[in-house]
XYZ file of C-alpha atoms in Angstrom:
680
model
C 63.837 -60.177 39.368
C 61.010 -57.626 40.274
C 63.545 -56.138 42.472
C 66.596 -55.738 40.001
C 63.678 -54.588 37.794
C 63.144 -51.594 39.882
C 66.512 -50.692 40.562
C 66.604 -50.292 36.565
C 63.371 -48.340 36.308
C 64.321 -45.687 39.155
C 67.920 -45.592 36.846
C 65.608 -44.809 33.771
C 63.243 -42.999 35.510
C 66.331 -40.439 37.413
C 68.619 -40.525 33.956
C 65.445 -39.263 32.418
C 64.294 -36.807 34.394
C 68.359 -35.525 34.600
C 68.070 -35.581 30.613
C 65.425 -33.027 30.928
C 66.670 -30.874 32.997
C 69.592 -30.845 31.026
C 67.906 -30.233 28.213
C 65.847 -27.770 29.713
C 69.276 -25.191 30.902
C 70.031 -25.832 27.128
C 67.131 -25.041 25.765
C 67.006 -21.709 27.477
C 70.595 -20.657 27.579
C 70.155 -17.012 25.874
C 67.158 -16.562 28.362
C 67.379 -13.572 30.266
C 66.923 -14.040 34.157
C 67.868 -17.953 33.739
C 69.338 -19.974 36.507
C 70.778 -23.068 35.399
C 68.991 -26.399 37.204
C 70.598 -29.778 38.541
C 68.341 -32.638 39.626
C 69.651 -34.187 42.482
C 69.445 -37.944 43.428
C 69.081 -39.686 47.019
C 69.662 -43.265 47.005
C 66.453 -45.570 48.086
C 65.488 -47.587 51.338
C 67.704 -50.056 51.752
C 66.722 -53.877 52.923
C 68.012 -55.939 54.962
C 68.298 -59.854 53.790
C 70.173 -61.031 56.782
C 73.265 -60.980 55.319
C 73.629 -57.175 55.123
C 70.999 -54.379 53.150
C 70.691 -54.137 49.971
C 69.997 -50.976 47.694
C 66.557 -50.202 46.341
C 67.992 -48.148 43.283
C 66.943 -44.235 43.468
C 64.997 -41.717 43.538
C 64.933 -38.095 42.422
C 64.239 -35.587 45.468
C 64.785 -32.488 44.004
C 65.608 -30.544 41.121
C 67.826 -27.764 42.673
C 68.208 -24.039 40.867
C 71.382 -23.209 41.082
C 70.998 -19.063 42.925
C 72.978 -16.615 44.189
C 70.768 -14.456 46.080
C 74.189 -12.233 46.622
C 75.265 -12.746 43.220
C 71.463 -11.750 42.230
C 71.831 -8.171 44.704
C 75.078 -7.624 42.984
C 73.360 -7.747 39.652
C 69.551 -5.462 40.565
C 72.342 -2.280 41.840
C 74.492 -2.934 38.729
C 71.948 -2.559 36.642
C 70.463 0.832 38.401
C 73.284 2.101 38.682
C 73.903 1.811 34.864
C 70.329 2.376 33.337
C 70.685 5.868 35.216
C 74.087 6.795 33.938
C 73.047 5.581 30.206
C 69.775 7.908 30.516
C 71.641 10.685 32.346
C 74.480 10.393 29.760
C 71.859 10.658 26.451
C 70.045 13.547 27.879
C 72.879 15.672 28.870
C 74.821 14.821 25.032
C 72.490 17.378 23.976
C 71.818 19.732 25.218
C 75.597 19.583 25.649
C 75.831 19.846 22.080
C 72.823 22.649 21.569
C 75.101 24.980 24.205
C 78.479 24.816 22.495
C 77.780 24.641 19.029
C 78.688 28.150 16.652
C 75.169 26.798 14.596
C 73.039 26.617 17.833
C 74.437 28.026 21.196
C 74.050 31.539 21.952
C 78.674 32.211 21.609
C 78.321 33.287 18.195
C 75.896 35.327 18.182
C 76.320 37.381 20.562
C 79.492 37.919 19.286
C 78.434 38.835 15.614
C 76.107 41.330 17.582
C 78.989 42.467 19.077
C 80.960 42.516 15.874
C 78.070 44.616 14.289
C 77.878 47.255 17.150
C 81.478 47.822 16.628
C 81.152 48.774 13.356
C 78.093 50.743 13.523
C 80.219 53.152 16.726
C 83.155 53.690 14.286
C 80.441 55.281 11.476
C 77.820 55.939 14.105
C 75.897 58.144 10.870
C 76.526 55.102 8.969
C 72.319 53.971 8.087
C 73.515 50.307 6.511
C 76.011 50.486 9.801
C 73.133 50.815 12.065
C 70.819 48.129 10.073
C 73.018 45.607 10.071
C 73.185 45.839 14.135
C 69.341 46.131 14.375
C 69.241 42.409 12.055
C 72.057 41.248 14.530
C 70.095 41.617 17.278
C 67.033 40.608 15.891
C 69.747 37.133 15.334
C 70.565 36.634 18.667
C 67.091 37.637 20.275
C 65.819 35.130 17.351
C 69.128 32.011 18.803
C 67.747 33.329 22.814
C 64.671 31.735 21.497
C 65.721 28.721 19.682
C 67.762 27.714 22.732
C 65.214 28.235 25.220
C 62.487 26.054 22.941
C 64.637 23.359 22.765
C 65.424 22.973 26.479
C 61.639 23.426 26.981
C 60.908 20.576 24.434
C 63.093 18.483 26.189
C 61.452 18.862 29.775
C 58.568 18.201 27.634
C 59.896 14.875 26.955
C 61.213 13.939 29.979
C 57.699 14.806 31.421
C 56.155 12.123 28.579
C 59.361 9.266 29.148
C 57.977 9.589 32.783
C 54.309 9.080 32.157
C 55.826 5.440 29.822
C 58.114 4.431 32.861
C 55.067 5.147 35.401
C 53.039 2.622 33.044
C 56.180 0.163 32.451
C 56.518 0.237 36.537
C 53.366 -0.804 37.318
C 53.271 -4.198 35.037
C 56.126 -4.823 36.529
C 55.251 -4.531 39.639
C 52.086 -6.025 39.034
C 53.245 -9.400 38.012
C 55.943 -9.161 40.813
C 52.791 -9.565 43.540
C 51.465 -12.061 41.388
C 54.131 -14.176 40.944
C 54.198 -14.208 45.274
C 50.903 -15.483 45.056
C 52.160 -17.909 41.901
C 54.925 -19.161 44.197
C 53.505 -19.378 47.673
C 50.573 -21.210 46.003
C 53.182 -24.042 44.087
C 55.529 -24.055 47.402
C 52.772 -25.435 49.392
C 53.112 -28.795 47.371
C 56.687 -28.955 49.066
C 57.976 -28.096 46.077
C 59.994 -25.055 44.300
C 58.766 -23.566 40.863
C 62.010 -22.741 40.022
C 60.384 -21.092 36.157
C 58.658 -18.844 38.936
C 60.919 -17.665 41.243
C 63.526 -16.512 37.923
C 61.027 -14.983 36.360
C 59.937 -13.215 39.668
C 63.779 -12.413 39.844
C 64.165 -11.503 35.996
C 60.411 -8.835 36.541
C 62.786 -7.048 39.418
C 65.611 -6.659 37.110
C 63.472 -5.082 34.519
C 62.292 -2.614 37.129
C 65.785 -1.689 38.418
C 66.001 -0.563 34.936
C 63.170 1.361 35.118
C 64.237 2.646 38.455
C 66.267 1.698 41.603
C 64.466 -0.729 43.960
C 65.447 -2.487 46.718
C 63.970 -6.354 47.713
C 63.130 -8.221 51.583
C 62.686 -11.599 50.711
C 59.818 -12.544 53.289
C 58.287 -15.848 53.969
C 59.000 -16.452 50.074
C 57.849 -13.315 49.303
C 59.448 -10.770 47.187
C 58.887 -7.226 49.566
C 59.930 -4.155 46.522
C 60.478 -0.885 47.866
C 62.073 2.124 46.444
C 65.262 3.757 47.490
C 63.882 5.467 50.645
C 61.420 3.045 52.101
C 58.651 3.627 49.900
C 56.624 -0.068 49.104
C 55.722 -0.874 45.630
C 55.312 -4.710 46.134
C 53.936 -5.930 49.637
C 53.374 -9.609 48.919
C 50.426 -10.126 46.173
C 49.631 -6.396 46.946
C 51.454 -3.669 44.618
C 50.783 -0.206 44.535
C 51.332 2.012 41.571
C 53.493 5.003 40.692
C 51.548 7.818 38.990
C 53.016 10.987 36.986
C 51.015 14.523 37.603
C 52.095 17.896 37.201
C 54.506 19.074 39.811
C 52.169 20.605 42.743
C 55.304 23.996 42.920
C 54.910 23.464 39.174
C 52.914 22.000 36.251
C 55.414 22.300 33.897
C 57.632 20.050 35.833
C 56.327 16.282 36.565
C 56.032 15.048 39.627
C 55.763 11.314 40.604
C 53.157 10.033 43.106
C 53.148 6.263 44.572
C 49.293 5.771 45.570
C 48.339 3.863 48.290
C 44.652 1.725 49.195
C 43.780 5.338 50.746
C 45.810 8.687 50.111
C 49.184 9.183 47.929
C 52.576 10.567 48.245
C 54.974 12.332 46.332
C 58.505 10.558 45.831
C 60.277 12.913 42.937
C 63.034 13.540 45.312
C 63.491 10.542 46.739
C 63.849 7.961 43.708
C 67.045 7.249 42.309
C 68.387 5.187 39.942
C 67.662 3.367 36.143
C 66.369 5.232 33.718
C 63.454 7.371 35.791
C 66.167 8.171 38.282
C 68.824 9.248 35.476
C 65.838 11.461 34.128
C 65.233 12.729 36.973
C 68.701 13.862 38.146
C 69.036 14.668 34.923
C 66.522 17.931 35.035
C 67.185 18.936 38.206
C 71.342 19.224 37.857
C 71.227 20.043 34.500
C 68.294 21.268 32.612
C 66.480 23.595 35.054
C 69.697 25.590 35.951
C 70.833 25.632 32.460
C 67.583 27.045 31.522
C 68.014 29.418 34.512
C 71.330 30.961 33.459
C 70.310 30.649 29.599
C 67.367 33.282 31.195
C 69.353 35.359 33.517
C 72.046 36.011 30.512
C 69.041 36.925 28.374
C 67.978 39.437 30.692
C 71.275 40.363 31.510
C 71.862 41.396 27.952
C 68.533 42.991 27.201
C 69.005 44.682 30.314
C 71.807 46.157 30.068
C 72.017 46.964 26.165
C 68.398 48.782 27.246
C 69.436 50.855 29.873
C 73.014 51.825 27.662
C 70.618 53.251 25.218
C 68.867 55.088 27.385
C 71.729 57.306 28.426
C 72.314 58.433 25.059
C 70.308 60.466 22.298
C 69.542 58.826 18.497
C 70.390 60.629 15.254
C 67.132 62.417 15.587
C 68.218 64.158 19.119
C 65.722 61.607 20.737
C 67.072 59.874 24.100
C 67.571 56.155 23.465
C 64.558 53.686 22.791
C 65.035 49.879 24.300
C 65.938 47.641 21.603
C 65.071 44.145 23.097
C 61.382 44.163 25.105
C 61.167 44.851 28.232
C 62.408 42.470 31.307
C 59.497 43.593 33.603
C 56.549 44.166 30.972
C 53.306 42.416 31.831
C 53.864 38.717 30.811
C 56.960 38.268 32.012
C 56.428 39.843 35.804
C 53.308 37.599 35.668
C 55.147 34.159 34.572
C 57.412 34.488 37.177
C 55.907 33.245 39.811
C 54.078 29.676 39.752
C 51.730 29.402 42.982
C 50.527 26.177 44.143
C 47.845 23.584 43.621
C 47.708 23.640 47.249
C 47.084 27.152 47.544
C 43.287 27.896 49.064
C 40.443 28.779 46.691
C 40.412 32.432 45.412
C 43.794 33.084 45.617
C 45.828 36.076 43.962
C 49.029 35.712 42.536
C 52.474 37.026 42.796
C 53.964 39.956 40.129
C 58.192 38.968 40.543
C 59.528 42.809 39.397
C 63.401 42.564 38.117
C 65.130 45.141 40.490
C 68.747 44.777 39.849
C 69.019 42.117 36.615
C 72.935 41.636 38.001
C 72.051 40.875 41.515
C 70.017 37.724 39.761
C 71.179 33.697 40.682
C 70.653 30.892 38.765
C 68.240 29.794 41.637
C 64.630 28.904 42.121
C 62.476 30.191 45.129
C 59.719 28.737 47.937
C 57.662 31.724 48.936
C 55.643 30.479 51.749
C 52.621 32.822 53.249
C 52.342 33.051 57.270
C 49.666 35.311 56.952
C 47.741 37.263 54.674
C 50.684 39.542 54.239
C 53.703 38.064 56.074
C 56.157 35.580 53.763
C 58.827 33.836 54.568
C 61.984 32.889 51.573
C 64.091 30.224 51.342
C 66.423 29.374 48.511
C 66.751 26.317 46.089
C 70.438 25.880 47.762
C 68.415 25.663 50.902
C 69.229 29.456 51.842
C 66.778 31.200 53.602
C 66.524 34.797 52.596
C 64.224 35.741 55.355
C 60.985 36.891 56.467
C 58.946 39.591 54.751
C 55.971 42.158 54.784
C 53.962 42.246 50.996
C 52.571 45.995 52.227
C 56.673 47.174 52.613
C 56.824 50.082 50.941
C 59.290 50.155 48.624
C 59.135 46.334 48.367
C 62.467 44.267 49.253
C 64.517 42.936 46.990
C 65.727 39.624 47.431
C 68.535 38.632 45.291
C 67.634 41.697 42.342
C 63.691 40.996 41.939
C 60.678 41.975 44.370
C 57.499 40.536 45.211
C 53.898 42.084 45.217
C 50.044 41.146 44.917
C 48.746 40.415 41.864
C 44.627 40.447 42.306
C 42.728 38.122 45.107
C 44.144 37.888 48.226
C 46.617 35.711 50.322
C 45.949 33.515 53.178
C 48.691 31.398 55.753
C 49.550 28.443 54.676
C 49.883 29.296 50.488
C 53.156 29.531 49.025
C 54.713 30.023 45.253
C 57.569 28.669 43.631
C 59.196 31.867 41.955
C 61.358 31.374 39.255
C 63.064 34.753 38.058
C 65.050 34.109 35.476
C 63.280 30.497 33.837
C 60.913 31.923 31.077
C 63.498 34.572 30.093
C 65.136 33.351 27.094
C 62.121 32.170 25.399
C 60.108 35.930 25.724
C 63.141 38.277 24.524
C 62.197 39.741 21.591
C 63.878 42.757 19.408
C 61.994 45.277 19.378
C 63.550 48.768 17.508
C 62.774 49.027 14.313
C 63.923 52.078 13.157
C 67.524 52.009 12.922
C 68.013 56.013 13.487
C 66.661 55.462 17.213
C 69.805 54.136 18.141
C 71.028 55.967 20.292
C 74.867 56.289 20.314
C 75.604 60.052 21.034
C 76.215 61.696 24.896
C 73.119 63.498 25.852
C 75.135 66.014 26.506
C 78.377 68.208 24.876
C 80.375 70.625 25.968
C 82.304 73.614 23.383
C 85.003 76.031 24.405
C 84.546 79.617 24.279
C 85.268 81.219 20.618
C 86.747 83.944 22.362
C 89.355 82.084 24.677
C 93.214 82.469 24.964
C 93.924 80.315 27.258
C 95.616 76.668 27.107
C 92.621 75.777 29.447
C 90.795 71.938 27.767
C 87.587 70.519 29.292
C 85.878 66.321 28.544
C 82.975 65.227 26.774
C 80.923 65.437 29.642
C 78.451 62.604 31.096
C 75.827 62.461 33.429
C 76.261 62.029 37.121
C 73.568 59.501 37.456
C 71.589 57.045 34.967
C 68.819 57.682 33.881
C 66.110 54.879 34.712
C 65.434 53.461 31.974
C 62.044 52.417 34.420
C 60.947 55.104 35.435
C 57.870 56.119 33.719
C 57.164 59.866 33.567
C 59.455 60.828 36.196
C 62.457 59.640 33.821
C 60.526 61.468 31.088
C 61.013 64.600 33.240
C 64.374 64.234 33.574
C 65.172 64.252 30.368
C 62.587 67.026 29.362
C 64.265 68.967 31.707
C 67.455 68.485 30.170
C 66.993 69.670 27.046
C 65.247 72.725 28.901
C 67.212 73.387 31.083
C 70.334 73.803 29.189
C 73.306 74.717 28.402
C 75.222 75.672 31.354
C 78.212 78.172 31.410
C 80.932 77.928 32.837
C 83.320 81.236 33.272
C 86.676 81.533 34.847
C 87.924 83.849 37.073
C 91.800 84.974 36.989
C 94.441 82.156 38.665
C 95.652 83.371 41.624
C 97.418 81.712 44.477
C 98.080 78.609 42.237
C 93.586 78.358 42.543
C 91.572 79.624 39.416
C 87.674 80.509 40.519
C 84.989 79.986 38.645
C 80.872 81.054 37.878
C 78.362 79.028 36.556
C 75.478 80.221 34.977
C 72.420 79.104 33.888
C 70.309 79.194 30.293
C 68.641 82.458 31.339
C 71.863 83.991 32.594
C 71.362 83.318 36.254
C 74.227 82.646 38.570
C 73.673 78.620 39.716
C 77.115 78.511 41.825
C 81.136 78.720 42.119
C 83.736 76.241 42.006
C 87.685 76.812 42.104
C 90.251 74.147 39.976
C 93.833 73.822 40.331
C 95.215 74.885 36.925
C 97.744 73.329 35.170
C 96.326 69.955 36.618
C 93.226 68.268 35.662
C 90.073 68.956 37.494
C 87.224 66.415 38.286
C 83.828 69.095 38.082
C 80.782 67.880 39.233
C 78.190 70.602 38.142
C 74.141 70.565 39.703
C 72.080 71.724 37.317
C 69.004 73.216 38.604
C 66.142 71.348 36.316
C 63.957 74.039 34.439
C 59.849 73.410 32.518
C 59.574 74.534 29.302
C 58.811 77.787 30.347
C 62.105 78.050 32.691
C 60.322 77.749 35.744
C 62.166 75.726 38.499
C 60.703 71.912 39.049
C 60.031 70.752 42.654
C 60.091 68.125 44.124
C 57.580 66.394 46.726
C 59.155 68.988 49.402
C 58.660 71.491 47.782
C 62.911 72.153 47.086
C 64.358 72.735 43.835
C 65.642 69.540 41.506
C 68.744 69.375 40.101
C 70.922 67.027 37.800
C 74.198 67.111 37.607
C 76.658 66.588 34.796
C 79.847 65.716 35.249
C 83.096 66.613 33.199
C 86.665 67.396 33.537
C 89.028 70.891 33.051
C 92.774 70.743 32.030
C 95.404 72.993 31.492
C 95.441 76.598 32.667
C 92.649 78.480 31.094
C 92.809 82.687 30.848
C 90.288 85.253 33.073
C 86.772 84.970 31.299
C 87.704 81.791 29.688
C 84.607 79.929 29.383
C 83.177 76.489 28.454
C 79.510 75.479 27.847
C 77.685 72.144 28.428
C 74.626 72.186 26.646
C 72.161 69.736 25.285
C 73.786 67.604 23.034
C 70.524 68.479 20.158
C 72.895 67.021 16.997
C 75.059 64.323 18.075
C 74.715 62.354 14.209
C 78.525 62.328 14.316
C 78.942 61.506 18.233
C 79.513 57.708 18.580
C 80.409 58.060 22.645
C 76.561 56.080 24.066
C 78.065 53.451 21.134
C 81.390 53.372 22.618
C 79.707 52.377 26.445
C 77.820 50.193 25.102
C 80.548 47.624 23.536
C 81.959 47.838 26.797
C 79.647 45.786 27.863
C 80.942 42.953 26.099
C 83.366 43.054 28.531
C 82.041 44.540 31.442
C 81.059 42.697 34.988
C 76.983 42.411 34.914
C 76.199 39.374 35.343
C 76.123 38.044 39.471
C 77.233 41.154 40.568
C 75.419 40.750 44.301
C 78.308 38.314 44.964
C 80.538 41.012 45.531
C 82.476 40.381 42.114
C 80.332 39.669 38.828
C 81.366 38.106 35.830
C 80.237 39.395 31.901
C 77.187 37.706 30.228
C 79.772 36.041 27.111
C 81.773 35.156 30.313
C 78.466 33.745 31.894
C 77.567 31.976 28.755
C 80.936 30.675 28.361
C 80.777 28.826 32.169
C 77.214 27.510 31.394
C 78.718 26.102 28.475
C 82.159 24.498 30.391
C 80.221 23.116 33.362
C 77.260 21.412 30.942
C 80.459 19.902 28.743
C 82.353 18.590 32.127
C 79.275 17.474 33.659
C 78.734 15.497 30.182
C 82.252 14.212 30.037
C 81.675 13.594 33.830
C 78.849 11.494 32.071
C 80.652 9.294 29.556
C 82.909 8.425 32.547
C 80.377 7.019 34.356
C 78.874 5.285 31.771
C 81.631 3.569 31.394
C 82.167 2.923 34.952
C 79.045 1.495 35.646
C 79.308 -0.762 32.070
C 82.140 -2.419 33.529
C 81.089 -2.431 36.921
C 77.444 -4.614 35.315
C 79.345 -6.422 33.107
C 81.394 -7.884 35.718
C 77.879 -8.484 37.830
C 76.723 -10.270 35.078
C 79.106 -12.201 34.431
C 79.811 -13.019 37.918
C 76.144 -13.974 38.123
C 76.214 -16.240 35.292
C 79.443 -17.822 36.538
C 77.402 -19.401 38.959
C 73.429 -19.629 37.191
C 74.312 -18.728 33.933
C 74.255 -22.468 31.607
C 77.702 -23.284 29.931
C 76.447 -24.987 27.065
C 80.002 -27.035 27.044
C 79.372 -28.599 30.307
C 75.008 -29.465 29.250
C 76.880 -31.555 26.320
C 79.156 -32.714 28.878
C 75.741 -33.979 31.242
C 73.935 -35.273 28.814
C 75.869 -37.656 27.376
C 76.741 -38.810 31.139
C 73.252 -38.879 31.631
C 72.926 -40.707 28.055
C 75.079 -43.229 29.551
C 73.692 -43.125 33.158
C 69.957 -43.785 31.253
C 71.718 -47.042 29.031
C 73.136 -48.366 31.788
C 69.886 -48.317 33.626
C 68.498 -49.732 30.499
C 71.093 -52.896 30.535
C 70.095 -53.841 34.434
C 66.290 -54.102 32.854
C 67.561 -56.416 30.122
C 69.631 -58.152 32.569
C 67.031 -59.069 34.624
C 65.151 -60.183 31.416
C 67.535 -62.169 30.351
C 68.282 -63.787 33.744
C 64.050 -64.489 34.251
C 63.528 -65.694 30.383
C 66.531 -68.311 31.896
C 65.000 -69.659 34.774
C 61.781 -70.377 32.811
C 63.512 -71.851 30.246
C 65.414 -74.053 32.192
C 61.951 -75.100 34.040
């Protein structure tokens, strides 16, 4: 009887265990990362009774975790990719709307500015039209500032998010290391700690939501690595991630992995997860957008200021700048970022814009090989060459030049040069007097009152643009244009298809001769000697007389002694020639001219909007795709490891029957035993 009871008890025990495991499966059906468990039974040892071997019941040999490492790895990878895509899309969606929306972007206010300029150009003497242009200029600079502020705040938010996520990564890696320790201890008993294994796998999945990692199983431990092999977890030891200001750019947080005795910057190698999505967005979208927006702001300010400097305002003075100088002391200083690893007491670099049209949207790494020698590498990997800090004039690199600001430099010092990034945030409208808008040309032409021929002359222009950053020398040229004019062009009689002319300066002194072909358009470039207010020649450093040139076109057939006078345009209130030239900037190629082509600043901004929009659309496609991949990977994993409630309900009924049947074995043994006792 005892063997029969033992067999029944073994069945009860096995059935009870199976019921417990099945119940546990049902209870954890919604538990993230839970792997379905299954009891494994084995037949008990058999006894030889002479006539054969009789069984002794059953034993519970294992509670198996239904798990596929292949499917789990697929799920981990899909989780990392999906988190990366979703984060990238969330970030780019906001900046896409910011740049493209009429109420927040630049295009609408840039169009409004040129519309106001067109109105003012049509009525150059109308103060109200001039004032409206100033108002639109203020709106334009304010909008540049607002968009720049939004992008800067997004950069700061990314820094904060990286710091928060690094803390979450550290908690998870510490948990994984602890799970490794507990699993190793539990496995020493010969049993499999299924719940701990599930918890560890779930921690790795959650880690992949934050950052892409790879896992290598070693002696039952999970060793966890970042994408390029940096160890986050080794056995029961976890290394930590920290967020610090970037060594080259303190405004952009960097990720460092901290080992026992040193740390390493891993910003450039981190991929996947939300952290990877943030870093990818910052590198591929945010920083280029800030640089492009800044470049457009620089070119707008520089082009308009420079053109205004070629004309005269309503007071007969050479034009003032409408926007703040692109080479103000503040602007020059904020374009260079000294590395935190530079030698103590090192100076800094001033970055001066020499040609705004040649600027790119790249950043630059400047490394010093000695106190004066440095090399420049562009962020796209292009080696820009080696240069001497003492060279005069300073070499121009993609539209900018470098100079030392205080202190000294040593071999190994490095700087990050960001020529355009901060420009949109610092542009301001500085002109407040509408009468100082320089709409008129600086020189004018009139025909002699006694002319009898059919000769004509176009309104002249200066042969060379005035450098608005030229300081005292430009002021000298401007004053000499006043003092050196008028210049008279007096014609001889036509002879043999040619007609000579003589040039006389303001004092009536002959300063040159030339000839034209009557009846055709003849371009003239008149070299005018520069005179001071006393009428004396202005000399260059070598003692030679300086000149400036005036260009015009002579048409028709002047008669003998006919004349034209080129004068300083002292009363040009009704003159809109420079205003018309300003209007031309709307479509003139002023951006990226260093590439040999160039585009207008309106087209440059439109291209920025288009590029970000295209990336936003691609981000939507990528997110849809990675959602599908994650769903498929999750379904595949759940098909093997997940809990199917219908199956578990059926198993519950089955094991209940087993339990009932086993109890019947014990009942049969009891009844048989009672029968034997009663028979005695």
